[in-house]
Short mmCIF file of C-alpha atoms and ligand atoms in Angstrom, two decimals:
data_model
loop_
_atom_site.label_atom_id
_atom_site.label_comp_id
_atom_site.label_asym_id
_atom_site.label_seq_id
_atom_site.Cartn_x
_atom_site.Cartn_y
_atom_site.Cartn_z
CA MET V 1244 18.97 110.04 190.63
CA THR V 1245 20.01 113.19 192.29
CA THR V 1246 19.01 116.81 192.66
CA VAL V 1247 21.05 119.70 191.33
CA ALA V 1248 21.13 123.21 192.76
CA LEU V 1249 23.20 126.03 191.35
CA LYS V 1250 23.41 129.13 193.59
CA ASP V 1251 24.62 132.32 191.93
CA VAL V 1252 27.15 130.44 189.82
CA SER V 1253 29.47 132.58 187.69
CA LYS V 1254 32.38 131.78 185.43
CA VAL V 1255 34.85 134.39 184.25
CA PHE V 1256 37.61 132.98 182.04
CA SER V 1257 41.17 134.26 182.34
CA ASP V 1258 40.74 136.42 179.20
CA GLY V 1259 37.89 138.27 180.96
CA THR V 1260 35.00 136.50 179.18
CA VAL V 1261 31.99 136.27 181.49
CA ALA V 1262 30.61 132.95 180.26
CA VAL V 1263 28.15 132.39 183.12
CA ASP V 1264 26.70 135.26 185.15
CA LYS V 1265 25.06 134.48 188.54
CA VAL V 1266 23.03 131.50 187.39
CA SER V 1267 20.72 129.88 189.95
CA LEU V 1268 18.85 126.75 188.90
CA ASP V 1269 17.25 123.75 190.59
CA VAL V 1270 16.73 120.35 188.99
CA ALA V 1271 14.49 117.90 190.85
CA ASP V 1272 14.99 114.15 191.24
CA GLY V 1273 14.22 112.46 187.93
CA GLU V 1274 13.50 115.73 186.15
CA PHE V 1275 14.36 116.30 182.46
CA MET V 1276 15.65 119.88 182.26
CA VAL V 1277 16.54 121.38 178.89
CA LEU V 1278 19.05 124.23 178.87
CA LEU V 1279 18.23 126.23 175.74
CA GLY V 1280 19.94 129.20 174.15
CA PRO V 1281 22.02 130.41 171.20
CA SER V 1282 25.60 129.36 170.59
CA GLY V 1283 28.05 131.02 172.96
CA CYS V 1284 25.51 131.86 175.72
CA GLY V 1285 27.26 129.68 178.32
CA LYS V 1286 25.31 126.40 178.23
CA SER V 1287 28.33 124.10 177.92
CA THR V 1288 30.15 125.97 180.63
CA VAL V 1289 27.23 125.39 183.01
CA LEU V 1290 27.28 121.65 182.23
CA ARG V 1291 31.05 121.45 182.61
CA ILE V 1292 30.80 123.17 185.99
CA ILE V 1293 28.17 120.66 187.16
CA ALA V 1294 30.32 117.77 185.91
CA GLY V 1295 33.38 119.17 187.70
CA LEU V 1296 35.34 119.71 184.46
CA GLU V 1297 35.44 123.42 185.23
CA GLU V 1298 35.41 125.20 188.61
CA PRO V 1299 33.05 128.17 188.97
CA SER V 1300 34.65 131.57 189.70
CA SER V 1301 31.99 132.07 192.36
CA GLY V 1302 28.79 130.45 193.57
CA ALA V 1303 27.87 127.00 194.86
CA VAL V 1304 27.06 123.72 193.12
CA LEU V 1305 25.00 121.25 195.16
CA LEU V 1306 24.47 117.66 194.08
CA GLY V 1307 21.97 115.68 196.13
CA GLY V 1308 21.97 118.56 198.60
CA GLU V 1309 25.74 118.39 199.23
CA VAL V 1310 28.20 121.07 198.14
CA ALA V 1311 30.16 119.65 195.20
CA ASN V 1312 32.59 122.53 194.61
CA GLY V 1313 36.09 121.09 194.37
CA LEU V 1314 34.88 117.49 194.13
CA PRO V 1315 36.64 115.57 191.31
CA PRO V 1316 34.44 114.58 188.32
CA ARG V 1317 34.67 110.85 189.13
CA GLU V 1318 33.17 111.37 192.57
CA ARG V 1319 30.10 113.25 191.39
CA GLY V 1320 27.95 110.34 190.13
CA VAL V 1321 27.50 112.24 186.89
CA ALA V 1322 27.68 110.96 183.30
CA MET V 1323 28.14 113.22 180.30
CA VAL V 1324 27.57 112.78 176.55
CA PHE V 1325 28.99 115.18 173.98
CA GLN V 1326 28.14 115.84 170.33
CA ASP V 1327 31.37 114.26 169.11
CA PHE V 1328 30.86 110.77 170.34
CA ALA V 1329 34.46 110.22 171.48
CA LEU V 1330 34.29 106.42 171.33
CA TYR V 1331 37.48 104.39 171.60
CA PRO V 1332 38.12 103.46 167.93
CA HIS V 1333 40.21 100.35 168.65
CA MET V 1334 37.62 98.81 170.99
CA THR V 1335 34.46 96.92 170.09
CA VAL V 1336 31.08 98.43 170.88
CA GLY V 1337 30.74 96.04 173.80
CA ASP V 1338 34.13 97.00 175.19
CA ASN V 1339 33.36 100.70 174.74
CA ILE V 1340 30.17 100.35 176.78
CA ALA V 1341 31.86 98.11 179.36
CA PHE V 1342 34.85 100.41 179.81
CA PRO V 1343 33.51 102.48 182.75
CA LEU V 1344 32.44 99.28 184.53
CA ARG V 1345 35.88 97.83 184.10
CA LEU V 1346 37.40 100.97 185.62
CA SER V 1347 35.04 100.66 188.57
CA GLY V 1348 36.18 97.07 189.08
CA LEU V 1349 32.90 95.30 188.39
CA GLU V 1350 33.48 91.62 187.66
CA GLN V 1351 33.20 90.14 184.16
CA ASP V 1352 29.82 88.39 184.55
CA SER V 1353 28.12 91.49 185.90
CA ARG V 1354 29.76 93.59 183.18
CA THR V 1355 28.44 91.30 180.46
CA GLU V 1356 24.94 91.39 181.91
CA ARG V 1357 24.88 95.19 182.28
CA VAL V 1358 26.28 95.74 178.80
CA SER V 1359 23.68 93.51 177.18
CA ASP V 1360 20.86 95.13 179.17
CA VAL V 1361 21.90 98.62 178.13
CA ALA V 1362 22.55 97.56 174.53
CA SER V 1363 19.14 95.97 174.19
CA VAL V 1364 17.38 99.04 175.61
CA LEU V 1365 19.27 101.14 173.03
CA GLY V 1366 18.66 98.73 170.14
CA ILE V 1367 22.34 98.02 169.52
CA GLY V 1368 22.45 94.47 170.90
CA ASP V 1369 23.36 93.07 167.48
CA VAL V 1370 26.43 95.25 166.88
CA LEU V 1371 28.38 94.66 170.13
CA GLY V 1372 31.22 92.98 168.26
CA ARG V 1373 31.74 95.81 165.77
CA ARG V 1374 34.11 98.73 166.00
CA PRO V 1375 32.88 102.34 165.96
CA ASN V 1376 33.93 102.89 162.32
CA GLN V 1377 31.58 100.07 161.30
CA LEU V 1378 28.54 101.88 162.72
CA SER V 1379 26.12 104.54 161.47
CA GLY V 1380 26.09 107.96 163.16
CA GLY V 1381 22.93 107.09 165.04
CA GLN V 1382 24.39 103.83 166.28
CA ARG V 1383 27.53 105.61 167.43
CA GLN V 1384 25.50 108.07 169.44
CA ARG V 1385 23.57 105.17 171.01
CA VAL V 1386 26.88 103.57 172.01
CA ALA V 1387 28.03 106.85 173.56
CA MET V 1388 24.80 107.02 175.55
CA GLY V 1389 25.18 103.39 176.57
CA ARG V 1390 28.68 104.00 177.83
CA ALA V 1391 27.42 106.99 179.82
CA ILE V 1392 24.46 105.30 181.48
CA VAL V 1393 25.93 101.85 182.09
CA ARG V 1394 27.26 102.93 185.48
CA ARG V 1395 23.73 104.09 186.46
CA PRO V 1396 24.62 107.69 187.16
CA GLY V 1397 22.44 109.84 189.40
CA LEU V 1398 22.67 112.66 186.88
CA PHE V 1399 22.90 112.52 183.10
CA LEU V 1400 24.32 115.54 181.25
CA MET V 1401 24.00 115.81 177.46
CA ASP V 1402 25.62 118.56 175.42
CA GLU V 1403 23.97 118.90 171.98
CA PRO V 1404 24.12 115.11 171.54
CA LEU V 1405 22.14 115.11 168.28
CA SER V 1406 23.53 118.13 166.46
CA ASN V 1407 25.81 116.12 164.18
CA LEU V 1408 22.97 113.90 162.95
CA ASP V 1409 20.51 114.42 160.09
CA SER V 1410 17.01 115.62 160.93
CA GLY V 1411 15.19 112.29 160.54
CA LEU V 1412 17.58 110.58 162.89
CA ARG V 1413 17.44 113.50 165.30
CA ALA V 1414 13.68 113.15 165.68
CA GLU V 1415 13.99 109.41 166.20
CA LEU V 1416 16.74 109.68 168.81
CA ARG V 1417 14.95 112.53 170.54
CA ALA V 1418 12.04 110.20 171.28
CA GLU V 1419 14.41 107.41 172.30
CA ILE V 1420 16.37 109.56 174.71
CA SER V 1421 13.18 110.83 176.35
CA ALA V 1422 11.92 107.29 176.78
CA LEU V 1423 15.27 106.03 178.03
CA VAL V 1424 15.90 108.63 180.72
CA ARG V 1425 12.32 108.43 181.94
CA GLU V 1426 12.57 104.67 182.17
CA MET V 1427 15.80 105.01 184.16
CA GLY V 1428 14.30 107.79 186.26
CA VAL V 1429 17.65 109.61 186.05
CA SER V 1430 17.79 113.38 186.51
CA THR V 1431 18.89 114.90 183.20
CA ILE V 1432 20.16 118.22 181.92
CA TYR V 1433 20.08 118.40 178.13
CA VAL V 1434 21.77 121.30 176.34
CA THR V 1435 20.53 122.42 172.94
CA HIS V 1436 20.04 125.50 170.75
CA ASP V 1437 17.06 123.78 169.08
CA GLN V 1438 13.72 124.99 170.42
CA ALA V 1439 11.86 122.04 168.91
CA GLU V 1440 13.99 119.64 170.94
CA ALA V 1441 13.33 121.64 174.06
CA LEU V 1442 9.58 121.65 173.50
CA THR V 1443 9.26 117.94 172.82
CA MET V 1444 11.64 116.60 175.46
CA ALA V 1445 11.64 118.87 178.49
CA ASP V 1446 9.81 118.67 181.79
CA ARG V 1447 11.11 122.22 182.23
CA VAL V 1448 13.14 124.53 180.01
CA ALA V 1449 15.81 126.96 181.24
CA ILE V 1450 16.54 129.70 178.73
CA MET V 1451 20.00 131.28 178.69
CA ARG V 1452 21.20 134.42 176.92
CA LYS V 1453 24.69 135.90 177.21
CA GLY V 1454 25.56 134.02 180.38
CA VAL V 1455 22.32 134.91 182.15
CA LEU V 1456 19.40 132.62 182.94
CA GLN V 1457 16.38 134.44 181.55
CA ASP V 1458 13.46 132.16 182.23
CA VAL V 1459 12.70 128.73 183.70
CA GLY V 1460 9.43 126.84 183.41
CA THR V 1461 7.47 124.10 181.70
CA PRO V 1462 7.30 124.45 177.91
CA THR V 1463 3.74 125.73 178.31
CA GLN V 1464 4.73 128.30 180.95
CA VAL V 1465 7.64 129.52 178.86
CA TYR V 1466 6.07 129.51 175.40
CA GLY V 1467 2.35 129.59 176.13
CA ARG V 1468 -0.12 127.32 174.36
CA PRO V 1469 0.41 126.72 170.64
P1 LIG M 91 27.47 127.52 174.54
O1 LIG M 91 27.62 126.16 175.10
O2 LIG M 91 26.16 128.14 174.90
O3 LIG M 91 27.73 127.59 173.08
P2 LIG M 91 29.91 128.08 175.99
O4 LIG M 91 29.61 127.76 177.41
O5 LIG M 91 30.67 127.09 175.21
O6 LIG M 91 28.56 128.47 175.25
O7 LIG M 91 30.72 129.45 175.93
C1 LIG M 91 30.26 130.62 176.61
C2 LIG M 91 31.24 131.75 176.34
O8 LIG M 91 32.46 131.49 176.99
C3 LIG M 91 31.56 131.96 174.88
O9 LIG M 91 31.73 133.34 174.67
C4 LIG M 91 32.87 131.23 174.71
O10 LIG M 91 33.61 131.79 173.66
C5 LIG M 91 33.52 131.48 176.05
N1 LIG M 91 34.47 130.43 176.46
C6 LIG M 91 34.23 129.12 176.58
N2 LIG M 91 35.31 128.46 177.02
C7 LIG M 91 36.27 129.40 177.18
C8 LIG M 91 37.63 129.37 177.62
N3 LIG M 91 38.22 128.23 177.99
N4 LIG M 91 38.30 130.54 177.66
C9 LIG M 91 37.72 131.71 177.30
N5 LIG M 91 36.44 131.79 176.89
C10 LIG M 91 35.73 130.67 176.83
P1 LIG M 92 37.44 91.64 177.17
O1 LIG M 92 36.52 90.51 177.53
O2 LIG M 92 37.48 91.97 175.71
O3 LIG M 92 38.76 91.60 177.82
P2 LIG M 92 35.94 93.06 179.10
O4 LIG M 92 36.31 92.03 180.06
O5 LIG M 92 36.00 94.50 179.51
O6 LIG M 92 36.76 92.95 177.76
O7 LIG M 92 34.47 92.78 178.65
C1 LIG M 92 33.84 93.62 177.79
C2 LIG M 92 32.36 93.37 177.86
O8 LIG M 92 31.82 93.85 176.63
C3 LIG M 92 31.96 91.94 177.95
O9 LIG M 92 31.72 91.59 179.31
C4 LIG M 92 30.67 91.92 177.20
O10 LIG M 92 29.63 92.31 178.06
C5 LIG M 92 30.78 93.02 176.22
N1 LIG M 92 31.10 92.55 174.87
C6 LIG M 92 32.22 92.82 174.17
N2 LIG M 92 32.14 92.30 172.94
C7 LIG M 92 30.96 91.65 172.88
C8 LIG M 92 30.31 90.89 171.87
N3 LIG M 92 30.85 90.68 170.67
N4 LIG M 92 29.11 90.39 172.15
C9 LIG M 92 28.54 90.60 173.34
N5 LIG M 92 29.10 91.30 174.34
C10 LIG M 92 30.30 91.82 174.11
#
């Protein structure tokens, strides 16, 4: 697990769009932070900046207390899950989950053990031999999460991971994700436009509007008591 600190981070795209406007935000070790706000307010851009997929126009990004500006994505110890699961269609579930371990050069026996551990935590241990097109939407999203966490990242970034699923499945996976990241103790930033998700999952919620961070606090601090 790792800490995150954004200091006055801004992003202005080449067409002049100010996607992120002087955002400062701290995420503690093992904290579950939900970044909440309407579509287009800059949430994904913040995540992409933390992951190193986008460089900020100004401001500093610190990971574990070290400046990460300019550091390539692979060297950040960060894993990211998107709403379109982006699994490799020609690979089995097991091979999809094992792929990052293979890239990192972990040997076969250790790969097999890690993949089965992660798969059993996610309840997909019985479908490791299938291909993505033989899975339900919920199973596919579990595989995508498995592939992200199998390398034991210090920071887990999720961008609307449940928005393509139906509401019953969303509620189920919401609870699973909370349990999973707390069990791993991994620091997490979870992007959503769904207030119910924010309220049920977050240690703290950061509310964004039009590129600006408006409010940060526990669900009770931000929304008051029900
Ligand atoms: P959210 O994740 O909250 O929906 P985004 O971070 O995706 O918001 O986008 C924030 C703003 O930046 C939007 O106005 C979007 O249209 C704009 N934007 C995102 N990516 C680019 C880009 N590559 N070039 C220009 N504008 C962009
Ligand atoms: P391959 O063995 O296909 O060349 P890897 O060496 O990358 O691919 O191993 C992929 C890993 O995926 C295996 O170590 C194993 O953990 C897991 N795996 C793949 N398919 C299955 C399966 N049907 N049952 C259990 N585990 C599997």
